[in-house]
C-alpha cells in the first residue's frame, strides 16, 4: 500500500507500469506534479497547524488577500461552503487545536476538496464511519471523482 501511494503521490519514482489520470498516461515526478493532477494522500497523521483556525488551515499557503491583508471574510465563507457539503459540526473560525481527531480528519478532507482533489488515497476511514449513517457515508464519497481507500490491516 505504501509503495503505491508513494508512487501515485510523487514521493517515489515508478519502476514499471503506467499511471493514467482521466484517460491520459502521466509520469509523476514530484508531489507538486501529483497535486497538479488532483492526487492527494490522506494519511492517519493529520497535517495541520494547531494555532490556526479551520479556515486558516484550509487556506494555508494559498491565502486569499486584498492587497497585503488576508481576506478572512472570503476564506471563512469558502470554508463554510465546504464544511456544509461535508455536514460537519464545527466552524471555519474554530481553532484547530480544539477539534477532535475526527474533526481534524474532516478538516484535512475539506482542504483536499477545496483544492479540487480528484484521487485521494486514504489509509483509514474511521472519520467516515464515526457518527455517520450509510447514506451520509455514500454522500461524502460521492463528493470525489475517484476514491481509492487503502485500509490499514
Coordinates of N, CA, C and O in Angstrom, one line a residue:
X1 N 0.8 -1.2 0.0 CA 0.0 0.0 0.0 C 0.9 1.3 0.0 O 0.6 2.2 -0.7
X2 N 1.9 1.3 0.8 CA 2.7 2.5 0.9 C 3.5 2.8 -0.3 O 3.6 3.9 -0.7
X3 N 4.0 1.7 -1.0 CA 4.8 1.9 -2.2 C 3.8 2.5 -3.3 O 4.2 3.5 -4.0
X4 N 2.7 2.0 -3.4 CA 1.7 2.5 -4.4 C 1.4 4.0 -4.1 O 1.4 4.8 -5.0
X5 N 1.0 4.3 -2.9 CA 0.7 5.7 -2.5 C 1.9 6.6 -2.7 O 1.7 7.7 -3.2
X6 N 3.1 6.1 -2.4 CA 4.3 6.9 -2.6 C 4.5 7.2 -4.1 O 4.9 8.4 -4.5
X7 N 4.3 6.3 -5.0 CA 4.4 6.5 -6.4 C 3.4 7.4 -7.0 O 3.7 8.4 -7.7
X8 N 2.1 7.1 -6.6 CA 1.0 8.0 -7.1 C 1.1 9.4 -6.6 O 0.8 10.3 -7.3
X9 N 1.6 9.6 -5.4 CA 1.7 10.9 -4.8 C 3.0 11.7 -5.2 O 3.2 12.8 -4.8
X10 N 3.9 11.0 -6.0 CA 5.1 11.7 -6.4 C 6.3 11.6 -5.4 O 7.3 12.2 -5.7
X11 N 6.2 10.8 -4.4 CA 7.3 10.7 -3.4 C 8.3 9.7 -3.9 O 9.5 9.7 -3.5
X12 N 7.9 8.8 -4.8 CA 8.8 7.7 -5.2 C 8.6 7.5 -6.7 O 7.5 7.6 -7.2
X13 N 9.7 7.3 -7.5 CA 9.6 7.1 -8.9 C 9.1 5.6 -9.2 O 9.5 4.7 -8.5
X14 N 8.2 5.5 -10.2 CA 7.8 4.1 -10.5 C 8.9 3.4 -11.3 O 9.6 4.0 -12.1
X15 N 9.0 2.1 -11.1 CA 10.0 1.3 -11.8 C 9.4 0.5 -13.0 O 10.0 0.1 -13.9
X16 N 8.1 0.4 -12.9 CA 7.3 -0.3 -14.0 C 5.9 0.1 -14.0 O 5.4 0.8 -13.0
X17 N 5.1 -0.2 -15.0 CA 3.7 0.1 -15.0 C 3.4 1.5 -15.6 O 4.4 2.2 -15.9
X18 N 2.2 1.8 -15.7 CA 1.7 3.1 -16.2 C 0.7 3.7 -15.3 O -0.1 3.0 -14.6
X19 N 0.7 5.0 -15.3 CA -0.3 5.7 -14.5 C -1.2 6.5 -15.4 O -0.7 7.3 -16.3
X20 N -2.5 6.4 -15.2 CA -3.4 7.2 -16.1 C -4.3 8.1 -15.2 O -4.8 7.6 -14.1
X21 N -4.5 9.3 -15.6 CA -5.4 10.2 -14.9 C -6.3 10.7 -16.0 O -5.9 11.3 -17.0
X22 N -7.6 10.5 -15.8 CA -8.7 11.0 -16.7 C -8.3 10.5 -18.1 O -8.5 11.2 -19.1
X23 N -7.9 9.2 -18.3 CA -7.7 8.6 -19.6 C -6.3 9.0 -20.2 O -6.0 8.5 -21.3
X24 N -5.5 9.8 -19.6 CA -4.2 10.2 -20.1 C -3.1 9.6 -19.3 O -3.1 9.7 -18.1
X25 N -2.1 9.0 -20.0 CA -1.0 8.5 -19.3 C -0.1 9.6 -18.8 O 0.1 10.6 -19.6
X26 N 0.3 9.5 -17.6 CA 1.1 10.6 -17.0 C 2.4 10.0 -16.3 O 2.4 8.8 -16.0
X27 N 3.4 10.8 -16.1 CA 4.6 10.4 -15.4 C 4.8 11.4 -14.3 O 5.1 12.5 -14.5
X28 N 4.5 10.9 -13.1 CA 4.5 11.8 -11.9 C 6.0 11.8 -11.3 O 6.5 10.8 -10.9
X29 N 6.6 13.0 -11.4 CA 8.0 13.1 -10.9 C 8.1 13.8 -9.6 O 9.2 13.9 -9.0
X30 N 7.0 14.4 -9.1 CA 7.1 15.2 -7.9 C 5.7 15.3 -7.2 O 4.7 15.1 -7.8
X31 N 5.7 15.6 -5.9 CA 4.5 15.8 -5.2 C 3.7 17.0 -5.8 O 2.5 16.9 -5.8
X32 N 4.4 18.0 -6.2 CA 3.7 19.2 -6.8 C 3.0 18.8 -8.1 O 1.9 19.2 -8.4
X33 N 3.6 17.9 -8.9 CA 3.0 17.4 -10.1 C 1.8 16.6 -9.8 O 0.8 16.6 -10.4
X34 N 1.9 15.7 -8.8 CA 0.8 14.9 -8.3 C -0.4 15.8 -7.9 O -1.6 15.6 -8.3
X35 N -0.1 16.8 -7.2 CA -1.2 17.8 -6.7 C -1.8 18.5 -7.9 O -3.0 18.7 -8.0
X36 N -1.0 18.8 -9.0 CA -1.5 19.4 -10.2 C -2.6 18.5 -10.8 O -3.5 19.0 -11.4
X37 N -2.4 17.2 -10.7 CA -3.3 16.2 -11.3 C -4.5 16.0 -10.3 O -5.4 15.2 -10.6
X38 N -4.4 16.6 -9.1 CA -5.5 16.4 -8.1 C -5.3 15.1 -7.3 O -6.3 14.7 -6.7
X39 N -4.1 14.6 -7.2 CA -3.8 13.4 -6.4 C -3.3 13.8 -5.0 O -2.4 14.6 -4.9
X40 N -3.9 13.3 -4.0 CA -3.6 13.6 -2.6 C -3.5 12.3 -1.8 O -4.4 11.4 -2.0
X41 N -2.7 12.2 -0.9 CA -2.6 11.1 0.1 C -3.1 11.6 1.4 O -2.5 12.6 1.9
X42 N -4.1 11.0 2.0 CA -4.7 11.4 3.3 C -4.2 10.4 4.3 O -4.7 9.3 4.3
X43 N -3.2 10.7 5.0 CA -2.6 9.7 6.0 C -3.3 9.8 7.3 O -4.1 10.8 7.6
X44 N -3.0 8.9 8.2 CA -3.5 8.9 9.6 C -2.9 10.1 10.4 O -3.6 10.6 11.2
X45 N -1.7 10.4 10.0 CA -1.0 11.6 10.7 C -1.6 12.8 10.1 O -1.4 13.1 8.9
X46 N -2.3 13.6 10.9 CA -3.0 14.7 10.3 C -2.1 15.9 10.3 O -1.4 16.3 11.2
X47 N -2.0 16.5 9.1 CA -1.1 17.6 8.8 C -1.9 18.9 9.0 O -2.7 19.3 8.2
X48 N -1.6 19.6 10.1 CA -2.3 20.9 10.4 C -1.5 21.7 11.3 O -0.6 21.3 12.0
X49 N -1.9 23.0 11.4 CA -1.3 23.9 12.4 C -2.3 24.2 13.5 O -3.3 24.8 13.3
X50 N -2.0 23.7 14.7 CA -3.0 23.8 15.8 C -3.3 25.3 16.2 O -4.4 25.5 16.7
X51 N -2.4 26.2 16.0 CA -2.6 27.6 16.4 C -3.5 28.4 15.4 O -4.0 29.5 15.7
X52 N -3.8 27.8 14.2 CA -4.7 28.4 13.2 C -6.1 28.0 13.3 O -6.4 26.9 13.9
X53 N -7.0 28.8 12.7 CA -8.4 28.4 12.7 C -8.6 27.3 11.6 O -7.6 27.0 10.8
X54 N -9.8 26.8 11.5 CA -10.0 25.8 10.4 C -9.8 26.4 9.1 O -9.1 25.9 8.2
X55 N -10.4 27.6 8.9 CA -10.2 28.3 7.6 C -8.7 28.6 7.3 O -8.2 28.4 6.2
X56 N -7.9 29.0 8.4 CA -6.5 29.2 8.2 C -5.8 28.0 7.8 O -4.8 28.0 7.0
X57 N -6.2 26.8 8.3 CA -5.6 25.5 7.9 C -5.9 25.2 6.5 O -5.1 24.7 5.7
X58 N -7.2 25.4 6.1 CA -7.6 25.0 4.7 C -6.9 25.9 3.7 O -6.5 25.4 2.6
X59 N -6.7 27.1 4.0 CA -6.0 28.1 3.1 C -4.5 28.2 3.3 O -3.9 29.1 2.7
X60 N -4.0 27.4 4.2 CA -2.5 27.6 4.5 C -1.7 27.5 3.2 O -1.7 26.5 2.5
X61 N -0.9 28.5 3.0 CA -0.1 28.5 1.8 C -0.7 29.1 0.5 O -0.1 29.3 -0.5
X62 N -2.1 29.2 0.6 CA -2.8 29.7 -0.6 C -3.8 30.8 -0.1 O -4.9 30.9 -0.6
X63 N -3.4 31.5 0.9 CA -4.3 32.6 1.5 C -4.8 33.5 0.4 O -4.0 33.9 -0.5
X64 N -6.0 33.9 0.5 CA -6.6 35.0 -0.3 C -6.3 36.3 0.3 O -6.5 36.5 1.5
X65 N -5.9 37.3 -0.5 CA -5.6 38.6 0.1 C -6.3 39.7 -0.7 O -6.6 39.6 -1.8
X66 N -6.5 40.8 0.0 CA -7.0 42.0 -0.5 C -5.8 43.0 -0.3 O -5.6 43.5 0.8
X67 N -5.0 43.2 -1.4 CA -3.8 43.9 -1.2 C -2.8 43.1 -0.4 O -2.5 42.0 -0.8
X68 N -2.4 43.6 0.7 CA -1.5 42.9 1.5 C -2.1 42.3 2.8 O -1.5 41.6 3.6
X69 N -3.5 42.5 2.9 CA -4.2 42.0 4.0 C -4.9 40.7 3.7 O -5.5 40.6 2.6
X70 N -4.8 39.7 4.6 CA -5.5 38.4 4.4 C -7.0 38.7 4.4 O -7.6 39.3 5.3
X71 N -7.7 38.1 3.4 CA -9.2 38.3 3.3 C -9.9 37.2 4.1 O -10.4 36.2 3.5
X72 N -10.0 37.3 5.4 CA -10.6 36.3 6.2 C -12.1 36.1 5.9 O -12.6 35.0 6.0
X73 N -12.8 37.2 5.5 CA -14.2 37.1 5.2 C -14.4 36.1 4.1 O -15.3 35.2 4.1
X74 N -13.6 36.2 3.0 CA -13.7 35.3 1.9 C -13.3 33.9 2.3 O -14.0 32.9 1.9
X75 N -12.2 33.7 3.0 CA -11.8 32.4 3.3 C -12.7 31.7 4.3 O -13.0 30.5 4.1
X76 N -13.3 32.4 5.2 CA -14.3 31.8 6.1 C -15.6 31.4 5.3 O -16.1 30.3 5.6
X77 N -16.0 32.2 4.4 CA -17.2 31.9 3.6 C -16.9 30.7 2.7 O -17.8 29.8 2.6
X78 N -15.8 30.6 2.0 CA -15.5 29.4 1.2 C -15.3 28.2 2.0 O -15.8 27.1 1.6
X79 N -14.7 28.3 3.2 CA -14.5 27.2 4.1 C -15.9 26.7 4.6 O -16.2 25.5 4.6
X80 N -16.8 27.6 4.9 CA -18.1 27.2 5.4 C -18.9 26.4 4.3 O -19.6 25.4 4.6
X81 N -18.7 26.8 3.0 CA -19.4 26.0 1.9 C -18.9 24.6 1.9 O -19.7 23.7 1.7
X82 N -17.6 24.4 2.1 CA -17.1 23.0 2.1 C -17.6 22.2 3.3 O -18.0 21.1 3.2
X83 N -17.5 22.9 4.5 CA -17.9 22.3 5.7 C -19.4 21.9 5.6 O -19.8 20.8 6.1
X84 N -20.2 22.7 5.0 CA -21.6 22.4 4.8 C -21.8 21.1 3.9 O -22.6 20.3 4.2
X85 N -21.0 21.0 2.9 CA -21.1 19.9 2.0 C -20.7 18.6 2.8 O -21.3 17.5 2.5
X86 N -19.8 18.7 3.7 CA -19.3 17.6 4.5 C -20.3 17.3 5.6 O -20.2 16.2 6.2
X87 N -21.1 18.2 6.0 CA -22.1 18.1 7.0 C -21.4 18.0 8.4 O -21.9 17.3 9.3
X88 N -20.4 18.7 8.6 CA -19.6 18.7 9.9 C -20.2 19.7 10.8 O -20.9 20.6 10.5
X89 N -19.8 19.5 12.1 CA -20.4 20.4 13.2 C -19.4 21.3 13.8 O -19.3 21.4 15.0
X90 N -18.6 21.9 13.0 CA -17.6 22.9 13.5 C -17.6 24.1 12.5 O -18.1 24.0 11.4
X91 N -16.9 25.2 12.9 CA -17.0 26.4 12.2 C -15.6 26.7 11.6 O -14.6 26.3 12.1
X92 N -15.6 27.5 10.5 CA -14.3 28.0 9.9 C -13.5 28.8 10.9 O -12.2 28.8 10.8
X93 N -14.1 29.4 11.9 CA -13.4 30.2 12.9 C -12.9 29.4 14.1 O -12.2 30.0 14.9
X94 N -13.3 28.1 14.2 CA -12.8 27.3 15.4 C -11.3 27.1 15.3 O -10.8 26.9 14.2
X95 N -10.6 27.1 16.4 CA -9.2 26.8 16.4 C -9.0 25.3 16.2 O -9.7 24.5 16.9
X96 N -8.1 25.0 15.4 CA -7.8 23.6 15.0 C -7.4 22.8 16.3 O -7.7 21.6 16.4
X97 N -6.7 23.4 17.2 CA -6.2 22.6 18.3 C -7.3 22.1 19.2 O -7.1 21.1 19.9
X98 N -8.5 22.7 19.1 CA -9.6 22.2 20.0 C -10.5 21.2 19.3 O -11.5 20.8 19.8
X99 N -10.2 20.9 18.0 CA -11.0 19.9 17.3 C -10.7 18.5 17.7 O -9.6 18.2 18.1
X100 N -11.7 17.6 17.7 CA -11.4 16.2 17.9 C -10.6 15.6 16.8 O -10.5 16.2 15.7
X101 N -10.1 14.4 17.0 CA -9.3 13.7 15.9 C -10.2 13.6 14.7 O -9.7 13.9 13.5
X102 N -11.4 13.2 14.8 CA -12.3 13.0 13.7 C -12.5 14.3 13.0 O -12.5 14.4 11.8
X103 N -12.7 15.4 13.7 CA -12.9 16.7 13.1 C -11.7 17.2 12.4 O -11.7 17.8 11.4
X104 N -10.5 16.9 12.9 CA -9.2 17.2 12.3 C -9.1 16.5 10.9 O -8.7 17.1 9.9
X105 N -9.5 15.2 10.9 CA -9.5 14.5 9.6 C -10.5 15.1 8.7 O -10.2 15.2 7.5
X106 N -11.7 15.5 9.2 CA -12.7 16.2 8.3 C -12.1 17.5 7.8 O -12.3 17.9 6.6
X107 N -11.4 18.2 8.6 CA -10.7 19.5 8.2 C -9.7 19.2 7.1 O -9.6 19.9 6.1
X108 N -8.9 18.1 7.2 CA -8.0 17.7 6.2 C -8.7 17.4 4.9 O -8.3 17.8 3.8
X109 N -9.8 16.7 5.0 CA -10.6 16.4 3.8 C -11.2 17.6 3.2 O -11.2 17.8 1.9
X110 N -11.6 18.6 4.0 CA -12.1 19.9 3.5 C -11.0 20.6 2.7 O -11.3 21.2 1.6
X111 N -9.8 20.6 3.2 CA -8.7 21.2 2.4 C -8.5 20.5 1.1 O -8.3 21.2 0.1
X112 N -8.6 19.2 1.0 CA -8.4 18.5 -0.2 C -9.5 18.8 -1.2 O -9.3 19.1 -2.4
X113 N -10.8 18.9 -0.7 CA -11.9 19.3 -1.5 C -11.8 20.7 -2.1 O -12.1 21.0 -3.2
X114 N -11.3 21.6 -1.2 CA -11.1 23.0 -1.7 C -10.1 23.0 -2.8 O -10.2 23.8 -3.8
X115 N -9.1 22.2 -2.7 CA -8.0 22.1 -3.8 C -8.4 21.3 -5.0 O -7.6 21.0 -5.8
X116 N -9.7 20.9 -5.0 CA -10.3 20.1 -6.1 C -9.6 18.7 -6.3 O -9.3 18.3 -7.4
X117 N -9.3 18.0 -5.2 CA -8.7 16.7 -5.2 C -9.6 15.7 -6.0 O -10.8 15.7 -5.9
X118 N -9.0 15.0 -6.9 CA -9.7 14.0 -7.7 C -9.5 12.6 -7.3 O -10.3 11.7 -7.4
X119 N -8.3 12.3 -6.9 CA -7.9 10.9 -6.4 C -7.3 11.0 -5.1 O -6.3 11.7 -4.9
X120 N -7.9 10.4 -4.1 CA -7.5 10.5 -2.7 C -7.2 9.1 -2.2 O -8.1 8.3 -2.1
X121 N -6.0 8.9 -1.8 CA -5.6 7.7 -1.1 C -5.8 7.9 0.4 O -5.4 8.9 1.0
X122 N -6.5 7.0 1.0 CA -6.8 7.1 2.4 C -6.5 5.8 3.1 O -7.0 4.8 2.7
X123 N -5.7 5.9 4.2 CA -5.4 4.7 4.9 C -6.4 4.3 6.0 O -6.4 3.2 6.4
X124 N -7.2 5.2 6.4 CA -8.1 4.9 7.5 C -9.4 5.6 7.2 O -9.4 6.8 7.0
X125 N -10.6 4.9 7.3 CA -11.8 5.6 7.0 C -12.7 5.8 8.3 O -13.9 5.9 8.2
X126 N -12.1 5.8 9.5 CA -12.9 5.9 10.7 C -13.6 7.2 10.7 O -14.7 7.3 11.3
X127 N -13.1 8.3 10.1 CA -13.8 9.5 10.2 C -15.1 9.5 9.3 O -16.0 10.2 9.6
X128 N -15.2 8.6 8.4 CA -16.4 8.4 7.6 C -17.4 7.6 8.4 O -18.6 7.8 8.3
X129 N -16.9 6.7 9.2 CA -17.8 5.8 10.0 C -18.3 6.5 11.3 O -19.4 6.2 11.7
X130 N -17.5 7.3 11.9 CA -17.8 7.9 13.2 C -19.0 8.8 13.0 O -19.0 9.8 12.3
X131 N -20.1 8.5 13.7 CA -21.3 9.4 13.7 C -21.9 9.6 12.3 O -22.5 10.7 12.1
X132 N -21.7 8.7 11.4 CA -22.3 8.8 10.0 C -23.1 7.6 9.7 O -22.7 6.5 9.9
X133 N -24.2 7.9 9.0 CA -25.1 6.9 8.5 C -24.5 6.3 7.2 O -23.7 7.0 6.6
X134 N -25.0 5.2 6.8 CA -24.5 4.7 5.5 C -24.9 5.7 4.3 O -24.1 5.9 3.4
X135 N -26.0 6.3 4.4 CA -26.4 7.3 3.4 C -25.5 8.5 3.4 O -25.0 8.9 2.4
X136 N -25.1 8.9 4.6 CA -24.2 10.0 4.7 C -22.8 9.7 4.2 O -22.1 10.4 3.5
X137 N -22.3 8.4 4.5 CA -21.0 8.0 4.0 C -21.0 7.9 2.5 O -20.1 8.4 1.9
X138 N -22.1 7.5 1.9 CA -22.2 7.4 0.4 C -22.2 8.8 -0.2 O -21.5 9.1 -1.2
X139 N -22.9 9.7 0.5 CA -22.9 11.1 0.0 C -21.5 11.7 0.0 O -21.1 12.4 -0.9
X140 N -20.8 11.5 1.1 CA -19.5 12.1 1.3 C -18.5 11.5 0.2 O -17.8 12.2 -0.4
X141 N -18.6 10.2 0.0 CA -17.8 9.6 -1.0 C -18.1 10.1 -2.4 O -17.3 10.2 -3.3
X142 N -19.4 10.4 -2.6 CA -19.8 11.0 -3.9 C -19.2 12.3 -4.2 O -19.3 12.8 -5.4
X143 N -18.7 13.0 -3.3 CA -18.1 14.3 -3.5 C -16.8 14.2 -4.3 O -16.4 15.2 -4.9
X144 N -16.2 13.1 -4.4 CA -15.0 12.9 -5.1 C -15.3 12.3 -6.5 O -16.2 11.5 -6.7
X145 N -14.4 12.6 -7.4 CA -14.5 11.9 -8.7 C -14.0 10.5 -8.6 O -14.5 9.6 -9.3
X146 N -13.0 10.2 -7.8 CA -12.5 8.9 -7.6 C -12.0 8.8 -6.2 O -11.4 9.7 -5.7
X147 N -12.2 7.7 -5.5 CA -11.6 7.5 -4.2 C -11.0 6.1 -4.2 O -11.7 5.1 -4.6
X148 N -9.8 6.0 -3.8 CA -9.2 4.6 -3.5 C -8.9 4.6 -2.1 O -8.1 5.4 -1.6
X149 N -9.5 3.7 -1.4 CA -9.3 3.6 0.0 C -8.3 2.4 0.3 O -8.4 1.4 -0.3
X150 N -7.3 2.7 1.1 CA -6.3 1.7 1.4 C -6.4 1.5 2.9 O -5.9 2.3 3.7
X151 N -7.1 0.5 3.3 CA -7.4 0.2 4.7 C -6.1 -0.4 5.3 O -5.5 -1.2 4.8
X152 N -5.8 0.1 6.5 CA -4.7 -0.4 7.3 C -5.1 -1.8 7.9 O -6.2 -1.9 8.5
X153 N -4.3 -2.7 7.7 CA -4.6 -4.1 8.3 C -4.3 -4.1 9.7 O -3.5 -3.6 10.3

